[in-house]
Short mmCIF file of C-alpha atoms and ligand atoms in Angstrom, two decimals:
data_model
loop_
_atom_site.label_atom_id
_atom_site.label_comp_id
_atom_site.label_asym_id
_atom_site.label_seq_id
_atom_site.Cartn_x
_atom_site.Cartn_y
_atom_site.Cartn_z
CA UNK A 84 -8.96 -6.67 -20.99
CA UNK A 85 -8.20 -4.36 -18.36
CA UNK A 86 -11.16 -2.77 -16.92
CA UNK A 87 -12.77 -4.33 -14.16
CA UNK A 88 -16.43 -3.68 -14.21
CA UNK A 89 -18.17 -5.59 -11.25
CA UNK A 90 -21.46 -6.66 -10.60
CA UNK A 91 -24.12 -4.45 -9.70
CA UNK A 92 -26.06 -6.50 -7.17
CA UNK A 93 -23.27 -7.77 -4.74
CA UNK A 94 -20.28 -6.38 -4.32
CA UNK A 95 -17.43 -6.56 -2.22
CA UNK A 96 -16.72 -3.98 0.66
CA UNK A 97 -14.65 -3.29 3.33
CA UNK A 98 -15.70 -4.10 6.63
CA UNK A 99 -12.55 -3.50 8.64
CA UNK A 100 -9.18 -2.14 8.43
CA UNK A 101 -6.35 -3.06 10.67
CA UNK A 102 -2.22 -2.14 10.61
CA UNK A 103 1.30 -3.04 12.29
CA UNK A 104 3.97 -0.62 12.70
CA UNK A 105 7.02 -1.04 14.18
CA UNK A 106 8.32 1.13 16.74
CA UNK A 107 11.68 2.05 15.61
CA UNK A 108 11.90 5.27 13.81
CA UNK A 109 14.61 6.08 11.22
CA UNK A 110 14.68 9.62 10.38
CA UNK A 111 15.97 12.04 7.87
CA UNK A 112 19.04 13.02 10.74
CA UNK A 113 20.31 9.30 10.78
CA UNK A 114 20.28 8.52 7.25
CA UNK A 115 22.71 12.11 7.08
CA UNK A 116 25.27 9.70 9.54
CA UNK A 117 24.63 6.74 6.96
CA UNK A 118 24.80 8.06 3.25
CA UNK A 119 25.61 11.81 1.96
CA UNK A 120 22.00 13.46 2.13
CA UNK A 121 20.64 16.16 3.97
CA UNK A 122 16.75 16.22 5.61
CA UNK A 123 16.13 19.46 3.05
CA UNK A 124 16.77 17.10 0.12
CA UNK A 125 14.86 14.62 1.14
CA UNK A 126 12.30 16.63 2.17
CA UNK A 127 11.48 18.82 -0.45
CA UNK A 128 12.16 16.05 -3.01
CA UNK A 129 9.95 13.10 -1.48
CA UNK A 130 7.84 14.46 1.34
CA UNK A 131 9.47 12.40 3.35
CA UNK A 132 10.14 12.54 7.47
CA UNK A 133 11.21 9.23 9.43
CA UNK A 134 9.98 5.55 8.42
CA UNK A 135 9.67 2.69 10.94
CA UNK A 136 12.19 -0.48 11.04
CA UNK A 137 11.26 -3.91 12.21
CA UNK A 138 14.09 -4.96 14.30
CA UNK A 139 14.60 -8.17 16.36
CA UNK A 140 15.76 -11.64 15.07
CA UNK A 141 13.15 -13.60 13.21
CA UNK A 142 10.63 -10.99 12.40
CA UNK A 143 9.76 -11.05 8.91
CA UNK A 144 6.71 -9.48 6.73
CA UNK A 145 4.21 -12.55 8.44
CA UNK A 146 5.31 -11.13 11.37
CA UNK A 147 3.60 -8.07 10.76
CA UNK A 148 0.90 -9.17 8.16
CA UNK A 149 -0.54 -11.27 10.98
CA UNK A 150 -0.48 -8.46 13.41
CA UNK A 151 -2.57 -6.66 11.67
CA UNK A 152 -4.84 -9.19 10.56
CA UNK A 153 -5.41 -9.54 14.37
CA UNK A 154 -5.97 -6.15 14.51
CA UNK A 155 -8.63 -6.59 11.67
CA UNK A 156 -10.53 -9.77 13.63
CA UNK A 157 -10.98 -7.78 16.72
CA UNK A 158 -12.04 -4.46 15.31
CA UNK A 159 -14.82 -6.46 13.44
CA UNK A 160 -15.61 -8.89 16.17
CA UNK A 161 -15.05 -12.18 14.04
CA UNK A 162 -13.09 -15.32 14.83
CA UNK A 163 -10.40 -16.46 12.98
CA UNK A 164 -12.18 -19.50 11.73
CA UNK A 165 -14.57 -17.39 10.11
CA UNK A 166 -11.85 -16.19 7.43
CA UNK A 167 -12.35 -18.09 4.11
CA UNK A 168 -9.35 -16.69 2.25
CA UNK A 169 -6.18 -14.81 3.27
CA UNK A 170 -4.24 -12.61 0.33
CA UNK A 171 -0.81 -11.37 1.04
CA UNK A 172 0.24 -8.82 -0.91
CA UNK A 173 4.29 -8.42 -0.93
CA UNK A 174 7.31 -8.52 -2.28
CA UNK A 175 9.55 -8.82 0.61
CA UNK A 176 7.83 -12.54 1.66
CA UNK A 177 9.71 -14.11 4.53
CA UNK A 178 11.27 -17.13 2.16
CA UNK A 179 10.28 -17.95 -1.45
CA UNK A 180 8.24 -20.52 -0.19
CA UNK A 181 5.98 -21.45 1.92
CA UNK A 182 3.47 -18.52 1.19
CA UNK A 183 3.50 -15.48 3.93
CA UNK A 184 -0.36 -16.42 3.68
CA UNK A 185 0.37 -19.82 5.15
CA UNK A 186 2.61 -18.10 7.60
CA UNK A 187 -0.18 -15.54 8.44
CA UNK A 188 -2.95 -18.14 8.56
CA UNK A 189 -0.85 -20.56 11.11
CA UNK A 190 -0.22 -17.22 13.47
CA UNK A 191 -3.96 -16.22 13.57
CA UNK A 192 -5.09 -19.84 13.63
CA UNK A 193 -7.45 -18.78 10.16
CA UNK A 194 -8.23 -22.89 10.37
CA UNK A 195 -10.65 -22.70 7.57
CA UNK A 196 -9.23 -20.58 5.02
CA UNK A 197 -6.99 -21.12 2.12
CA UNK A 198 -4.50 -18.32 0.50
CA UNK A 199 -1.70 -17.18 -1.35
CA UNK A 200 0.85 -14.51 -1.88
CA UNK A 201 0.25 -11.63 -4.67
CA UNK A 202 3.83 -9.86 -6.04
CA UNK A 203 2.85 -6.65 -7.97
CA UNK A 204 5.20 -4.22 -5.87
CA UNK A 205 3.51 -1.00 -5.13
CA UNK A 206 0.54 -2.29 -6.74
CA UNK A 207 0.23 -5.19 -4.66
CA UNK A 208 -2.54 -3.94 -2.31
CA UNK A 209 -4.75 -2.77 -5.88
CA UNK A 210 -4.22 -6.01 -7.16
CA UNK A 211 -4.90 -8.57 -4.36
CA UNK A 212 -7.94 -6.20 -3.30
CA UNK A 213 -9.44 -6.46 -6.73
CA UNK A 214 -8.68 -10.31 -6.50
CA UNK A 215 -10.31 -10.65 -3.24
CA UNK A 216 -13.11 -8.77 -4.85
CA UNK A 217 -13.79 -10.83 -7.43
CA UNK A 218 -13.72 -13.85 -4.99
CA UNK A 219 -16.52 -12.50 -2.92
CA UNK A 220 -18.45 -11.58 -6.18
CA UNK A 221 -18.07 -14.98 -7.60
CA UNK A 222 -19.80 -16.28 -4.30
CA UNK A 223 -17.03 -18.28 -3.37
CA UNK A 224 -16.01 -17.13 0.15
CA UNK A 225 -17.67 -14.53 2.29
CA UNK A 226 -14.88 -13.70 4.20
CA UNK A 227 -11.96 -12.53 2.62
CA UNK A 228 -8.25 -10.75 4.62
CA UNK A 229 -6.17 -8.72 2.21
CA UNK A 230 -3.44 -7.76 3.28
CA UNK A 231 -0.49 -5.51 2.30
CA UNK A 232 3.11 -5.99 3.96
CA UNK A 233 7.06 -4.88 3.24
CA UNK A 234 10.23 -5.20 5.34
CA UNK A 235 12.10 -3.39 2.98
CA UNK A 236 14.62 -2.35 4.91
CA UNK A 237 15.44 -5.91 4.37
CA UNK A 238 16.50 -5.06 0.88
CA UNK A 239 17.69 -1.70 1.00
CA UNK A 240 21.37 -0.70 0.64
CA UNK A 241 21.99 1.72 3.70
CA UNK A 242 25.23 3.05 1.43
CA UNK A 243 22.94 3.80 -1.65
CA UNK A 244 21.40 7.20 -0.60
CA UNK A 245 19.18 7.02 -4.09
CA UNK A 246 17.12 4.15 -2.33
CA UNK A 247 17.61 4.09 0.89
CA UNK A 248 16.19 7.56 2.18
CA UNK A 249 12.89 6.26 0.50
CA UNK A 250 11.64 3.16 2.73
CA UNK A 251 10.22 1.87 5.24
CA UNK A 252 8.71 -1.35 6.97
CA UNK A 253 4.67 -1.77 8.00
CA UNK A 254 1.41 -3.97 7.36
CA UNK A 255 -2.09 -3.06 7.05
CA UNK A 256 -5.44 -4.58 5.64
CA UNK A 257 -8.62 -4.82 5.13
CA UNK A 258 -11.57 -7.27 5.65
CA UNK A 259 -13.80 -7.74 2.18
CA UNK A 260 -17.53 -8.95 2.77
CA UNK A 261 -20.77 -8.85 0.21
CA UNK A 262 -22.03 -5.88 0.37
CA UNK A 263 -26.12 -5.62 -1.18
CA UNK A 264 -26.17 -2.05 -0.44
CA UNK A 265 -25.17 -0.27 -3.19
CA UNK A 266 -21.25 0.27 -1.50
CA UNK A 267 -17.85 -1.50 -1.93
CA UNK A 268 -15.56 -2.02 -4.58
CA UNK A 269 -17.34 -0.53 -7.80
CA UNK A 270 -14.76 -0.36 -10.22
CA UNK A 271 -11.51 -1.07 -11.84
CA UNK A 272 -8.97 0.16 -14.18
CA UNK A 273 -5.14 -1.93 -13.47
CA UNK A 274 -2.48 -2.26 -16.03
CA UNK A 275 1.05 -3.91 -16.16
CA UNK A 276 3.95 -3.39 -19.13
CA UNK A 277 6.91 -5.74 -18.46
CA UNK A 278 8.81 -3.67 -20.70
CA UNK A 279 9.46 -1.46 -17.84
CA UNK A 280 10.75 -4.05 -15.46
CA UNK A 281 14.64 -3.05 -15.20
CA UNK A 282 13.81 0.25 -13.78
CA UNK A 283 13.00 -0.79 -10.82
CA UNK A 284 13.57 -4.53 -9.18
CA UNK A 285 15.77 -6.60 -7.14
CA UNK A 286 17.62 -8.88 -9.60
CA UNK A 287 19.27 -11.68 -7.10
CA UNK A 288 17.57 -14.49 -5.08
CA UNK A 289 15.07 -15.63 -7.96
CA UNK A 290 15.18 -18.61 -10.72
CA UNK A 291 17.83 -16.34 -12.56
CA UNK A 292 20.34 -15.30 -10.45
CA UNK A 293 20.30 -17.62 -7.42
CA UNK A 294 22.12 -16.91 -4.69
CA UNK A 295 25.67 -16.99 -4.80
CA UNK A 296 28.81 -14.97 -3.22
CA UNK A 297 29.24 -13.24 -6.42
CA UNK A 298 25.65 -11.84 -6.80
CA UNK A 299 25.93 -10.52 -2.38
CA UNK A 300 29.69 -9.40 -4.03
CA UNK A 301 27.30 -7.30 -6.75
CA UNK A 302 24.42 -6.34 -4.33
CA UNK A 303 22.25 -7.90 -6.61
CA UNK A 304 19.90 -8.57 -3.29
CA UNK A 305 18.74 -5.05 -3.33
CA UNK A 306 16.50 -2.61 -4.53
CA UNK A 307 17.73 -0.89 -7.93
CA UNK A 308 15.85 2.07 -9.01
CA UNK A 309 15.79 4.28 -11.83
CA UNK A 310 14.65 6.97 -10.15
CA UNK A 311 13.58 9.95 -12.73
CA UNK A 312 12.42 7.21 -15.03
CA UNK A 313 9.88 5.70 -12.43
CA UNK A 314 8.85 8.93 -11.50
CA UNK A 315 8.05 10.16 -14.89
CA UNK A 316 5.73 6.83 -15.80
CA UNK A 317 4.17 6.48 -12.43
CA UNK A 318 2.81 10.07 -12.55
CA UNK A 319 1.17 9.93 -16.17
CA UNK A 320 0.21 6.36 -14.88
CA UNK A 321 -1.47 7.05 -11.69
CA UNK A 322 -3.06 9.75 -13.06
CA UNK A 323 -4.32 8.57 -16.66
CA UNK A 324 -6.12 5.37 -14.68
CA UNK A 325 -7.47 7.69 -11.42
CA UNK A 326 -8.89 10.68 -14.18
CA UNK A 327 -10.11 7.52 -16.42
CA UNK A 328 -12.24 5.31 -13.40
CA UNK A 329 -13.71 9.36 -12.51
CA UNK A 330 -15.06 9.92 -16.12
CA UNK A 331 -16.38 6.44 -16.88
CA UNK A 332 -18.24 6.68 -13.55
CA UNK A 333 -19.06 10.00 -14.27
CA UNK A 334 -17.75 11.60 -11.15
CA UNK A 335 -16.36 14.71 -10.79
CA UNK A 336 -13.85 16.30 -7.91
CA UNK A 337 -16.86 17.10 -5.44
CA UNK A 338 -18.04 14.00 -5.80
CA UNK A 339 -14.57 12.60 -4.57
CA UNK A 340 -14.54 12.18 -0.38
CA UNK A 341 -10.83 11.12 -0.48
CA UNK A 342 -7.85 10.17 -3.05
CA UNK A 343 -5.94 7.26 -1.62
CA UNK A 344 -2.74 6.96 -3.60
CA UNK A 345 0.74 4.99 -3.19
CA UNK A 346 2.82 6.93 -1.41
CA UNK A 347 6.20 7.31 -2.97
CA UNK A 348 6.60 10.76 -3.50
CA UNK A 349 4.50 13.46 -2.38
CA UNK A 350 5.29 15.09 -5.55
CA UNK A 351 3.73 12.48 -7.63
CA UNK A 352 0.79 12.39 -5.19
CA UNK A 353 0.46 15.98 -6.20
CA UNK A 354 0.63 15.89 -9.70
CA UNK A 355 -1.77 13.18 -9.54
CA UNK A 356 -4.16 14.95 -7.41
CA UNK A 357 -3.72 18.04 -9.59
CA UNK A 358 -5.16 16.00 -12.56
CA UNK A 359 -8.19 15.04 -10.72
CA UNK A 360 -8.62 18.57 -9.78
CA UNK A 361 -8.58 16.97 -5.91
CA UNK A 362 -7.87 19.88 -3.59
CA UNK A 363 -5.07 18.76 -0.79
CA UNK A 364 -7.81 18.38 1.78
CA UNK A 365 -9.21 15.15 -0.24
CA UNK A 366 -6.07 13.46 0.09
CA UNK A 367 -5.10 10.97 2.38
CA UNK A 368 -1.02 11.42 3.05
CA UNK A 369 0.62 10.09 5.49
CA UNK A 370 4.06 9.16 3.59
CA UNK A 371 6.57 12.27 5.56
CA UNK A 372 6.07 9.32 9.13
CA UNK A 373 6.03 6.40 7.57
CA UNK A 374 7.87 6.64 3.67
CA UNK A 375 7.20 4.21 1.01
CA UNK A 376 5.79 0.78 2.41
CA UNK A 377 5.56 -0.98 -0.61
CA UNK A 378 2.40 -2.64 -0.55
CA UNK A 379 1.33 -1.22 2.47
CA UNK A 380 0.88 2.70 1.92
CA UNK A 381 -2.67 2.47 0.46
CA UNK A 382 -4.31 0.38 3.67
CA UNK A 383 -2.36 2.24 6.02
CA UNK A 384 -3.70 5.30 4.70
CA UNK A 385 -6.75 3.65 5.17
CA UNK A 386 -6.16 2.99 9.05
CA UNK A 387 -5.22 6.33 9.85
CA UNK A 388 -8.22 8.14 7.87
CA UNK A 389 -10.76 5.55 9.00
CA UNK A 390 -12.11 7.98 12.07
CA UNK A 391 -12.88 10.61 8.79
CA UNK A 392 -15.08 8.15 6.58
CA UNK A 393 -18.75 7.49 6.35
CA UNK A 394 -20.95 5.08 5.04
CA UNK A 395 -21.30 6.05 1.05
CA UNK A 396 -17.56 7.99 1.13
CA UNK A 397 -16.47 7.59 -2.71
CA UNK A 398 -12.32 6.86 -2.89
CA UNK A 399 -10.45 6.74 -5.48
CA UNK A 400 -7.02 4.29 -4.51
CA UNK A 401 -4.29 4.52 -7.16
CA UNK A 402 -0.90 3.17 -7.32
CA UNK A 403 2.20 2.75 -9.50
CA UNK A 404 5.13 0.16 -8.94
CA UNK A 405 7.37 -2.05 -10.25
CA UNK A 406 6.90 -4.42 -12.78
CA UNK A 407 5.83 -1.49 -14.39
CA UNK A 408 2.14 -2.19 -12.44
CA UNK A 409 -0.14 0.32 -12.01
CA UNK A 410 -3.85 0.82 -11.39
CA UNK A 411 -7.07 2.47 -9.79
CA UNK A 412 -9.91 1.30 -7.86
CA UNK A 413 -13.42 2.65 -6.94
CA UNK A 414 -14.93 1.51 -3.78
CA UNK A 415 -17.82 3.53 -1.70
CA UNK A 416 -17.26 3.45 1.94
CA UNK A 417 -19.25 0.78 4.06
CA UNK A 418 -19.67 2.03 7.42
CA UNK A 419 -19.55 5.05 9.54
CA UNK A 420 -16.09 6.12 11.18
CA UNK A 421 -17.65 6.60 15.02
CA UNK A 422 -18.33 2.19 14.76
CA UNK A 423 -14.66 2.16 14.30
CA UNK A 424 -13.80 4.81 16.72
CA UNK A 425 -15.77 2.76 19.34
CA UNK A 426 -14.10 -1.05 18.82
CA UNK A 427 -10.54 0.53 18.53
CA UNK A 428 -9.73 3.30 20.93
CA UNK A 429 -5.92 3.38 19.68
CA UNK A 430 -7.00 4.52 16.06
CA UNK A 431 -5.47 8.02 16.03
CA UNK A 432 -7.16 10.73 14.53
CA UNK A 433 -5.42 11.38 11.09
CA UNK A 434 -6.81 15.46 11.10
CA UNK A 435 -5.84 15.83 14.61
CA UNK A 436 -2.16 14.55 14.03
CA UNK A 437 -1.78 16.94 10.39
O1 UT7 B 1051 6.96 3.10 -5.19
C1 UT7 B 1051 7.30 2.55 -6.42
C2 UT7 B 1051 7.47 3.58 -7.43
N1 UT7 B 1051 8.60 4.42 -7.12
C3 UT7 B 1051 8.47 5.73 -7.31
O2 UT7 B 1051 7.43 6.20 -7.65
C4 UT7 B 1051 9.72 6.58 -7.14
C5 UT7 B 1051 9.81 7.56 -8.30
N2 UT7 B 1051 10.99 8.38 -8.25
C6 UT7 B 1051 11.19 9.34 -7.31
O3 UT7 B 1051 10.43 9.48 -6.39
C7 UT7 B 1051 12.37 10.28 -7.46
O4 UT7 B 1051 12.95 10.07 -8.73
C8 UT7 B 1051 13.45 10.12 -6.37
C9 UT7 B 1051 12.94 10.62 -5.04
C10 UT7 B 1051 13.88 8.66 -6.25
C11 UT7 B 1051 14.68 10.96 -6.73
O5 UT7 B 1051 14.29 12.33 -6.90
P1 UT7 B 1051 14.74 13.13 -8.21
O6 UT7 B 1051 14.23 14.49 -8.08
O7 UT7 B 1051 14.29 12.33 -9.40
O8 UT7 B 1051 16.30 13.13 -8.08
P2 UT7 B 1051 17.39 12.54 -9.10
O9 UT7 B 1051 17.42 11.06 -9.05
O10 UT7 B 1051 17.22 13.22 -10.41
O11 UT7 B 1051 18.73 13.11 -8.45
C12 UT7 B 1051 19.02 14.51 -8.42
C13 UT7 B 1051 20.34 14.71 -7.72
C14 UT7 B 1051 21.45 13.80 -8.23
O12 UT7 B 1051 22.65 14.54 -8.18
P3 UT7 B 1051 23.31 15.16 -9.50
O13 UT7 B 1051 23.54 13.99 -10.42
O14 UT7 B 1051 22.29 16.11 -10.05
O15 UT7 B 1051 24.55 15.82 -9.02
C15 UT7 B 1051 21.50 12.69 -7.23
O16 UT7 B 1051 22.78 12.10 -7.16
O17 UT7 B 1051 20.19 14.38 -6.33
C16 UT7 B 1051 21.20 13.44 -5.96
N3 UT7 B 1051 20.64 12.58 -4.93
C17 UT7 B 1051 20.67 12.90 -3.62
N4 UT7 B 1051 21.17 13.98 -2.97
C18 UT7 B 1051 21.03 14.03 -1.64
C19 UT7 B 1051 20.01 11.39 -5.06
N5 UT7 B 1051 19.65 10.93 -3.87
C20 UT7 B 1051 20.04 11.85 -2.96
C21 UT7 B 1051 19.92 11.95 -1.57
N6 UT7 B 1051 20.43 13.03 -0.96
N7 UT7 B 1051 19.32 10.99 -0.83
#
């Protein structure tokens, strides 16, 4: 069962949106001092500019997932006791265990709430969103922090220029409330095959290869990607799901305010968009500053558009990553930009910056 369907009389809606980036740019001119590449290939192959790097000892993904949870609590007003749950979507947690939620929680002092970690990869933000949603549906909690995070520069080879010119490090989020109004999170399609899963992972550090000198010896603590195969599977992917949630909720391109998609490679983005008959002013892309951030892309996209959205906005999100995970998502817009504009002065203004 794959399709999501949710229920027509509450549903769940973002209220808020918050984000952490760090300051340290690494651009297309020092990756050409690091690996053999050149800012024209990587350019006109990914889209991509610079990405940010979290430097400084003992700053890990909570460190920025709870930054921008902060950022989340203030925009909207709300104490941190008020949170009932707290989802953390990543795959670059600070240790195996405890939970970056618990980490997250502890930081914000989130007293009342209870959470976990979610590990779909680029997906990650689709899938915990949709789980928040359906906790909020089910009546459960009322108050519910998703969040999105990757260091993955802490897993990149800097000598491996197929991976390395792709990534970069941030948070961002969103804060999911009932909504009775007719906007929020309206529907679902998400999808995993396993079958895919060697195409793109990090083999060492789990159950079956722990640890050892031999598997640092193999660089088994990085990312491996198949590059051409990922690429191929995440654009029919991305774009079979997005063109599916349009026609079973019988919308068509006008209809569609803004695509939101994973951003891994503006080329996919494109073909995707291309399906949906989008044209490029309906997407949100912010991927040549900040690269691929994992689980982060699709709320950070989020953050920097949130000046451009009104109340009753359809988006379509979609994303592909590993696993192979994939997915789109349906929400109507909650609340009018100029709120937003007001409670966070810093927000930049996406169209102003393009
Ligand atoms: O976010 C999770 C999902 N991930 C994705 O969606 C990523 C999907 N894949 C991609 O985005 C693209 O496959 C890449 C950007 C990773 C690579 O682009 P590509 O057009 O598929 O390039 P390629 O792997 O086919 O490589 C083409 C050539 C190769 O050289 P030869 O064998 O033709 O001589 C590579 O060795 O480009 C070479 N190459 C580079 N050259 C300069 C690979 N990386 C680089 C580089 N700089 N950084």
């Amino acid at each position: 069962m794959t399709s999501v369907t949710m229920s027509p009389d509450i549903h769940a809606a973002i209220t808020a949106v918050g984000h952490y980036l760090p300051e340290t740019r690494l651009t297309n001119q020092d990756l050409m001092k690091l690996v053999d590449t050149t800012d024209e290939w990587i350019k006109s192959r990914t889209g991509i500019e610079e990405r940010r790097i979290l430097t400084g000892e003992k700053k890990g993904v909570s460190y920025m997932a709870a930054h921008a949870a902060q950022e989340i609590l203030d925009k909207r007003g709300i104490q941190a006791d008020e949170i009932d749950v707290i989802i953390v979507a990543t795959v670059t947690a600070d240790m195996s265990f405890p939970a970056t939620a618990c980490l997250v929680q502890a930081e914000i002092g989130a007293t009342n709430a209870w959470g976990f970690d979610l590990s779909a990869a680029c997906t990650g933000f689709l899938f915990a969103l949709n789980t928040g949603a359906g906790i909020i549906e089910s009546g459960r909690a009322s108050k519910v922090l998703v969040i999105g995070s990757d260091k993955m520069s802490s897993i990149t080879d800097y000598t491996d220029r197929k991976t390395c010119v792709l990534f970069g490090d941030a948070a961002a989020g969103v804060l999911l409330e009932p909504d009775a109004n007719n906007n929020g999170i309206i529907d679902s399609e998400l999808r995993m095959d396993g079958h895919g899963w060697e195409a793109l992972c990090m083999l060492g550090g789990g159950s079956l290869h722990p640890a050892t000198h031999d598997t640092v010896d193999q660089k088994m603590h990085y990312i491996q990607q198949d590059g051409q195969t990922v690429f191929k599977v995440a654009v029919k992917g991305m774009a079979d799901v997005a063109v599916e949630i349009m026609e079973r909720n019988h919308l068509t391109s006008d209809d569609i305010r803004f695509l939101v998609p994973h951003q891994a490679n503006q080329r996919i983005i494109d073909a995707v968009a291309r399906r949906m008959k989008l044209d490029p002013d309906r997407i949100m892309l912010n991927i040549s500053r900040y690269g691929n951030t994992t689980a982060a892309t699709i709320p950070l996209c989020l953050h920097d558009w949130e000046l451009d959205l009104n109340e009753g906005d359809n988006l379509v999100l979609a994303a592909f990553g590993g696993g192979f995970t994939w997915g789109a998502t349906y929400l109507r817009w909650a609340y009018d930009s100029v709120e937003a504009k007001h409670s966070d002065p810093s927000l930049i203004d996406a169209q102003q910056v393009l």
